[in-house]
Structure formats: structure tokens, C-alpha cells
């Protein structure tokens, strides 16, 4: 049988959803708890949904920049996500 040819994917080809699946698989291989993995999947999933709306296409690793992640965080803070959180200081 001939050796299999390995094809390297570029950042423009790796979807964030696929990267999240690989991340989860890695954490399972490291024997992290199901609860820990679910915590990461939930939060990273929210980011992926935001990216889809922001970019108007299925996001890839190439779409990620520090500025875009900062924009995500700023929008979440401005949206009042933590307004009802018990640790949120009322002004």
C-alpha cells in the first residue's frame, strides 16, 4: 500500500467550528472532565456564533485577530450580559 499523502491545511481553510472540535478532542485525550469541556464549548460556541454574524460567512482561523476578539468582549460588556450577575457592582 502506498504511503498516505499528508495535506497541510492553511488558516483560511480551518473553520472555527472544526478548531473547536479538535480542541475538545484534545481536552478529552488529556482526560479533562466533561463539565470542563462543556464549559469551554459553550463559551467558544458563543464566540463562533458572534463571528458568523460579524463576518457574514463561516469563520476560519484566518478571521481571528486580537482586535476582533477585543470587539467581541467589548460588545458583550456593553450588552449588559452581567448586569444581573450576583457579583456585579451596582452603580
CSV table of C-alpha atoms in Angstrom, one decimal:
chain,number,residue,atom,x,y,z
A,1,UNK,CA,0.0,0.0,0.0
A,2,UNK,CA,1.5,3.4,-0.9
A,3,UNK,CA,2.1,5.9,1.9
A,4,UNK,CA,-0.7,8.4,2.5
A,5,UNK,CA,0.0,11.9,1.4
A,6,UNK,CA,-0.5,14.5,4.1
A,7,UNK,CA,-2.0,17.8,3.2
A,8,UNK,CA,-1.5,20.7,5.5
A,9,UNK,CA,-4.5,23.0,5.9
A,10,UNK,CA,-3.9,26.7,6.0
A,11,UNK,CA,-5.7,29.0,8.4
A,12,UNK,CA,-8.0,30.1,5.7
A,13,UNK,CA,-9.2,26.5,5.4
A,14,UNK,CA,-9.7,25.6,9.0
A,15,UNK,CA,-13.2,26.5,10.2
A,16,UNK,CA,-13.6,27.7,13.8
A,17,UNK,CA,-16.2,25.0,14.4
A,18,UNK,CA,-13.6,22.4,13.3
A,19,UNK,CA,-11.0,24.0,15.5
A,20,UNK,CA,-13.4,23.8,18.5
A,21,UNK,CA,-14.0,20.1,17.7
A,22,UNK,CA,-10.2,19.5,17.7
A,23,UNK,CA,-9.8,21.5,20.9
A,24,UNK,CA,-12.5,19.4,22.6
A,25,UNK,CA,-10.9,16.2,21.4
A,26,UNK,CA,-7.5,17.3,22.7
A,27,UNK,CA,-9.1,18.0,26.1
A,28,UNK,CA,-10.8,14.6,26.2
A,29,UNK,CA,-7.5,13.0,25.4
A,30,UNK,CA,-6.0,14.9,28.4
A,31,UNK,CA,-8.8,13.4,30.5
A,32,UNK,CA,-10.3,16.7,31.5
A,33,UNK,CA,-13.8,16.4,32.9
A,34,UNK,CA,-16.9,16.5,30.8
A,35,UNK,CA,-18.0,19.6,32.7
A,36,UNK,CA,-14.8,21.4,31.9
A,37,UNK,CA,-15.0,20.6,28.2
A,38,UNK,CA,-18.7,21.6,28.1
A,39,UNK,CA,-17.8,25.0,29.8
A,40,UNK,CA,-15.3,25.7,27.0
A,41,UNK,CA,-17.5,24.5,24.2
A,42,UNK,CA,-20.4,26.8,25.4
A,43,UNK,CA,-18.3,29.9,25.7
A,44,UNK,CA,-16.3,29.3,22.5
A,45,UNK,CA,-19.5,28.4,20.7
A,46,UNK,CA,-20.9,31.8,21.6
A,47,UNK,CA,-17.9,33.4,20.1
A,48,UNK,CA,-18.2,31.4,16.9
A,49,UNK,CA,-21.9,32.4,16.6
A,50,UNK,CA,-20.9,36.1,17.0
A,51,UNK,CA,-18.2,35.6,14.4
A,52,UNK,CA,-20.7,34.2,11.9
A,53,UNK,CA,-22.9,37.3,12.3
A,54,UNK,CA,-19.9,39.7,12.2
A,55,UNK,CA,-18.2,38.2,9.2
A,56,UNK,CA,-21.3,37.0,7.3
A,57,UNK,CA,-19.5,33.8,6.5
A,58,UNK,CA,-18.4,30.6,8.3
A,59,UNK,CA,-15.4,31.9,10.2
A,60,UNK,CA,-11.9,30.4,9.9
A,61,UNK,CA,-8.8,30.7,11.9
A,62,UNK,CA,-7.6,33.3,9.5
A,63,UNK,CA,-10.5,35.6,10.5
A,64,UNK,CA,-9.2,35.8,14.1
A,65,UNK,CA,-7.3,38.8,15.2
A,66,UNK,CA,-6.7,40.3,18.6
A,67,UNK,CA,-8.8,43.3,17.6
A,68,UNK,CA,-11.8,41.2,16.6
A,69,UNK,CA,-11.7,39.3,19.9
A,70,UNK,CA,-11.5,42.6,21.8
A,71,UNK,CA,-14.5,43.8,19.8
A,72,UNK,CA,-16.4,40.7,20.9
A,73,UNK,CA,-15.5,41.3,24.5
A,74,UNK,CA,-16.5,45.0,24.4
A,75,UNK,CA,-19.8,44.2,22.7
A,76,UNK,CA,-20.6,41.6,25.4
A,77,UNK,CA,-19.7,44.0,28.2
A,78,UNK,CA,-21.8,46.8,26.6
A,79,UNK,CA,-24.7,44.5,26.1
A,80,UNK,CA,-25.2,44.1,29.9
A,81,UNK,CA,-24.6,40.4,30.0
A,82,UNK,CA,-23.5,40.6,33.6
A,83,UNK,CA,-26.0,43.3,34.8
A,84,UNK,CA,-27.9,40.7,36.9
A,85,UNK,CA,-24.9,38.7,38.0
A,86,UNK,CA,-24.6,38.5,41.8
A,87,UNK,CA,-21.0,39.8,41.7
A,88,UNK,CA,-21.8,42.8,39.5
A,89,UNK,CA,-21.4,46.0,41.5
A,90,UNK,CA,-24.4,48.2,41.1
A,91,UNK,CA,-23.6,51.9,40.3
